Every structure is written in structure tokens, then in C-alpha cells.
Amino acid sequence: MMTIQTKQDGATLTLAIEGRVDTMTSPQLQQAVLQAFQSAGKVVLDFAKVPYISSAGLRVLLIGQKTAQSKNGSMVLTNVGETVQNVLDTVGFSSVMTIE
């Protein structure tokens, strides 16, 4: 089970994600990210309440990153916990994504 709260602040849209990002929930996140880029130039993914991300979730992050680049926008990950950060480091995402 995953919930996503959205908050618009000017051209920035924040998606506060709560729950695991895995095979079951990644389609929901992908839809939210793609929708966010329709109304915002900068999308912030708040990972404060994300304990786990799977390869399906990583794929969504890549799609989001590519969407941001194609729209000359940006995607930022914030409040990434240690477990998720380790996964991002391991697969090399830390060097291609903006993590604050």
C-alpha cells in the first residue's frame, strides 16, 4: 500500500510518497510523476516515508528523469533514507539524479 500526497508551490510540485515503491505500487508512482510534469517544471519526490525501493521503482525514477529532461524541467529526490540511498548508490543513480 502506497499513498502519494501532492503539493503545488508555483512551478514546483512535490509528491510526498508513503510506503514501499515496488512492483505493485510503481505504476501508481509512474502515473503521478508523469501527471506532475504536465503542470510543473520541477517535481520533487519526498522519500521521507519510503522504506524500500525495488528495481520497478528505480525504473519509474529513470522515466521521471527522462521526462524532466525532455521538458527542460527537473526532478529532485529529497529526504532519502539510508536504505533507499544505498540502493541508489549501488545502481549508480546518485550520480545521475539530484538528491537533496
C-alpha atoms as a PDB file:
ATOM      1  CA  MET A   1       0.000   0.000   0.000  1.00  0.00           C
ATOM      2  CA  MET A   2       1.379   3.375  -1.020  1.00  0.00           C
ATOM      3  CA  THR A   3      -0.074   6.855  -0.701  1.00  0.00           C
ATOM      4  CA  ILE A   4       1.035   9.967  -2.563  1.00  0.00           C
ATOM      5  CA  GLN A   5       0.240  13.490  -1.342  1.00  0.00           C
ATOM      6  CA  THR A   6       0.716  16.293  -3.862  1.00  0.00           C
ATOM      7  CA  LYS A   7       1.524  19.906  -3.055  1.00  0.00           C
ATOM      8  CA  GLN A   8       1.888  22.615  -5.694  1.00  0.00           C
ATOM      9  CA  ASP A   9       4.087  25.610  -4.958  1.00  0.00           C
ATOM     10  CA  GLY A  10       4.394  27.814  -8.022  1.00  0.00           C
ATOM     11  CA  ALA A  11       6.202  25.845 -10.731  1.00  0.00           C
ATOM     12  CA  THR A  12       7.237  23.168  -8.206  1.00  0.00           C
ATOM     13  CA  LEU A  13       5.093  20.129  -7.472  1.00  0.00           C
ATOM     14  CA  THR A  14       6.022  17.951  -4.502  1.00  0.00           C
ATOM     15  CA  LEU A  15       4.941  14.332  -4.306  1.00  0.00           C
ATOM     16  CA  ALA A  16       5.169  13.045  -0.721  1.00  0.00           C
ATOM     17  CA  ILE A  17       5.329   9.285  -1.064  1.00  0.00           C
ATOM     18  CA  GLU A  18       4.486   6.971   1.811  1.00  0.00           C
ATOM     19  CA  GLY A  19       5.126   3.235   1.608  1.00  0.00           C
ATOM     20  CA  ARG A  20       7.182   0.761  -0.373  1.00  0.00           C
ATOM     21  CA  VAL A  21       7.947   1.508  -4.023  1.00  0.00           C
ATOM     22  CA  ASP A  22       7.843  -1.946  -5.579  1.00  0.00           C
ATOM     23  CA  THR A  23       6.291  -3.928  -8.428  1.00  0.00           C
ATOM     24  CA  MET A  24       2.788  -3.441  -7.030  1.00  0.00           C
ATOM     25  CA  THR A  25       2.999   0.301  -6.367  1.00  0.00           C
ATOM     26  CA  SER A  26       5.389   1.607  -9.046  1.00  0.00           C
ATOM     27  CA  PRO A  27       2.649   2.019 -11.727  1.00  0.00           C
ATOM     28  CA  GLN A  28       0.842   4.375  -9.316  1.00  0.00           C
ATOM     29  CA  LEU A  29       4.032   6.391  -8.777  1.00  0.00           C
ATOM     30  CA  GLN A  30       4.801   6.469 -12.502  1.00  0.00           C
ATOM     31  CA  GLN A  31       1.360   7.870 -13.261  1.00  0.00           C
ATOM     32  CA  ALA A  32       1.725  10.505 -10.515  1.00  0.00           C
ATOM     33  CA  VAL A  33       5.178  11.584 -11.763  1.00  0.00           C
ATOM     34  CA  LEU A  34       4.064  11.858 -15.392  1.00  0.00           C
ATOM     35  CA  GLN A  35       0.950  13.804 -14.369  1.00  0.00           C
ATOM     36  CA  ALA A  36       3.078  16.119 -12.227  1.00  0.00           C
ATOM     37  CA  PHE A  37       5.220  17.076 -15.223  1.00  0.00           C
ATOM     38  CA  GLN A  38       2.103  18.148 -17.113  1.00  0.00           C
ATOM     39  CA  SER A  39       1.605  21.026 -14.663  1.00  0.00           C
ATOM     40  CA  ALA A  40       5.051  21.639 -13.160  1.00  0.00           C
ATOM     41  CA  GLY A  41       8.590  22.346 -14.342  1.00  0.00           C
ATOM     42  CA  LYS A  42      10.143  20.951 -11.190  1.00  0.00           C
ATOM     43  CA  VAL A  43       8.940  17.790  -9.498  1.00  0.00           C
ATOM     44  CA  VAL A  44      10.169  16.943  -6.007  1.00  0.00           C
ATOM     45  CA  LEU A  45       9.808  13.378  -4.760  1.00  0.00           C
ATOM     46  CA  ASP A  46       9.782  13.362  -0.962  1.00  0.00           C
ATOM     47  CA  PHE A  47      11.073   9.946   0.111  1.00  0.00           C
ATOM     48  CA  ALA A  48      10.897  10.603   3.891  1.00  0.00           C
ATOM     49  CA  LYS A  49       8.388   7.767   4.365  1.00  0.00           C
ATOM     50  CA  VAL A  50       9.741   5.329   1.767  1.00  0.00           C
ATOM     51  CA  PRO A  51      11.477   2.402   3.493  1.00  0.00           C
ATOM     52  CA  TYR A  52      12.159   0.365   0.340  1.00  0.00           C
ATOM     53  CA  ILE A  53      12.529   0.709  -3.432  1.00  0.00           C
ATOM     54  CA  SER A  54      12.715  -2.169  -5.926  1.00  0.00           C
ATOM     55  CA  SER A  55      14.012  -2.303  -9.483  1.00  0.00           C
ATOM     56  CA  ALA A  56      10.488  -1.454 -10.675  1.00  0.00           C
ATOM     57  CA  GLY A  57      10.650   1.708  -8.570  1.00  0.00           C
ATOM     58  CA  LEU A  58      14.077   2.567  -9.977  1.00  0.00           C
ATOM     59  CA  ARG A  59      12.611   2.277 -13.465  1.00  0.00           C
ATOM     60  CA  VAL A  60       9.979   4.874 -12.531  1.00  0.00           C
ATOM     61  CA  LEU A  61      12.745   7.217 -11.334  1.00  0.00           C
ATOM     62  CA  LEU A  62      14.506   6.823 -14.694  1.00  0.00           C
ATOM     63  CA  ILE A  63      11.287   7.544 -16.589  1.00  0.00           C
ATOM     64  CA  GLY A  64      10.766  10.623 -14.412  1.00  0.00           C
ATOM     65  CA  GLN A  65      14.318  11.791 -15.033  1.00  0.00           C
ATOM     66  CA  LYS A  66      13.960  11.363 -18.811  1.00  0.00           C
ATOM     67  CA  THR A  67      10.589  13.148 -18.769  1.00  0.00           C
ATOM     68  CA  ALA A  68      12.153  16.047 -16.846  1.00  0.00           C
ATOM     69  CA  GLN A  69      14.982  16.332 -19.380  1.00  0.00           C
ATOM     70  CA  SER A  70      12.616  16.191 -22.356  1.00  0.00           C
ATOM     71  CA  LYS A  71      10.572  19.049 -20.872  1.00  0.00           C
ATOM     72  CA  ASN A  72      13.639  21.051 -19.762  1.00  0.00           C
ATOM     73  CA  GLY A  73      12.434  20.563 -16.210  1.00  0.00           C
ATOM     74  CA  SER A  74      13.959  18.919 -13.186  1.00  0.00           C
ATOM     75  CA  MET A  75      13.240  16.113 -10.774  1.00  0.00           C
ATOM     76  CA  VAL A  76      14.663  16.109  -7.263  1.00  0.00           C
ATOM     77  CA  LEU A  77      14.618  13.408  -4.596  1.00  0.00           C
ATOM     78  CA  THR A  78      14.501  14.653  -1.004  1.00  0.00           C
ATOM     79  CA  ASN A  79      14.630  13.066   2.449  1.00  0.00           C
ATOM     80  CA  VAL A  80      16.009   9.802   1.084  1.00  0.00           C
ATOM     81  CA  GLY A  81      16.555   7.301   3.890  1.00  0.00           C
ATOM     82  CA  GLU A  82      19.727   5.298   4.297  1.00  0.00           C
ATOM     83  CA  THR A  83      18.322   2.031   2.900  1.00  0.00           C
ATOM     84  CA  VAL A  84      16.981   3.662  -0.268  1.00  0.00           C
ATOM     85  CA  GLN A  85      20.131   5.801  -0.599  1.00  0.00           C
ATOM     86  CA  ASN A  86      22.263   2.630  -0.518  1.00  0.00           C
ATOM     87  CA  VAL A  87      20.212   1.198  -3.397  1.00  0.00           C
ATOM     88  CA  LEU A  88      20.576   4.439  -5.396  1.00  0.00           C
ATOM     89  CA  ASP A  89      24.341   4.432  -4.745  1.00  0.00           C
ATOM     90  CA  THR A  90      24.696   0.773  -5.712  1.00  0.00           C
ATOM     91  CA  VAL A  91      22.978   1.185  -9.082  1.00  0.00           C
ATOM     92  CA  GLY A  92      24.724   4.483  -9.836  1.00  0.00           C
ATOM     93  CA  PHE A  93      21.628   6.692  -9.689  1.00  0.00           C
ATOM     94  CA  SER A  94      23.278   9.033  -7.169  1.00  0.00           C
ATOM     95  CA  SER A  95      25.484  10.400  -9.944  1.00  0.00           C
ATOM     96  CA  VAL A  96      22.670  10.984 -12.464  1.00  0.00           C
ATOM     97  CA  MET A  97      19.879  12.210 -10.195  1.00  0.00           C
ATOM     98  CA  THR A  98      19.546  15.250  -7.984  1.00  0.00           C
ATOM     99  CA  ILE A  99      19.297  14.057  -4.388  1.00  0.00           C
ATOM    100  CA  GLU A 100      18.975  16.655  -1.650  1.00  0.00           C
END
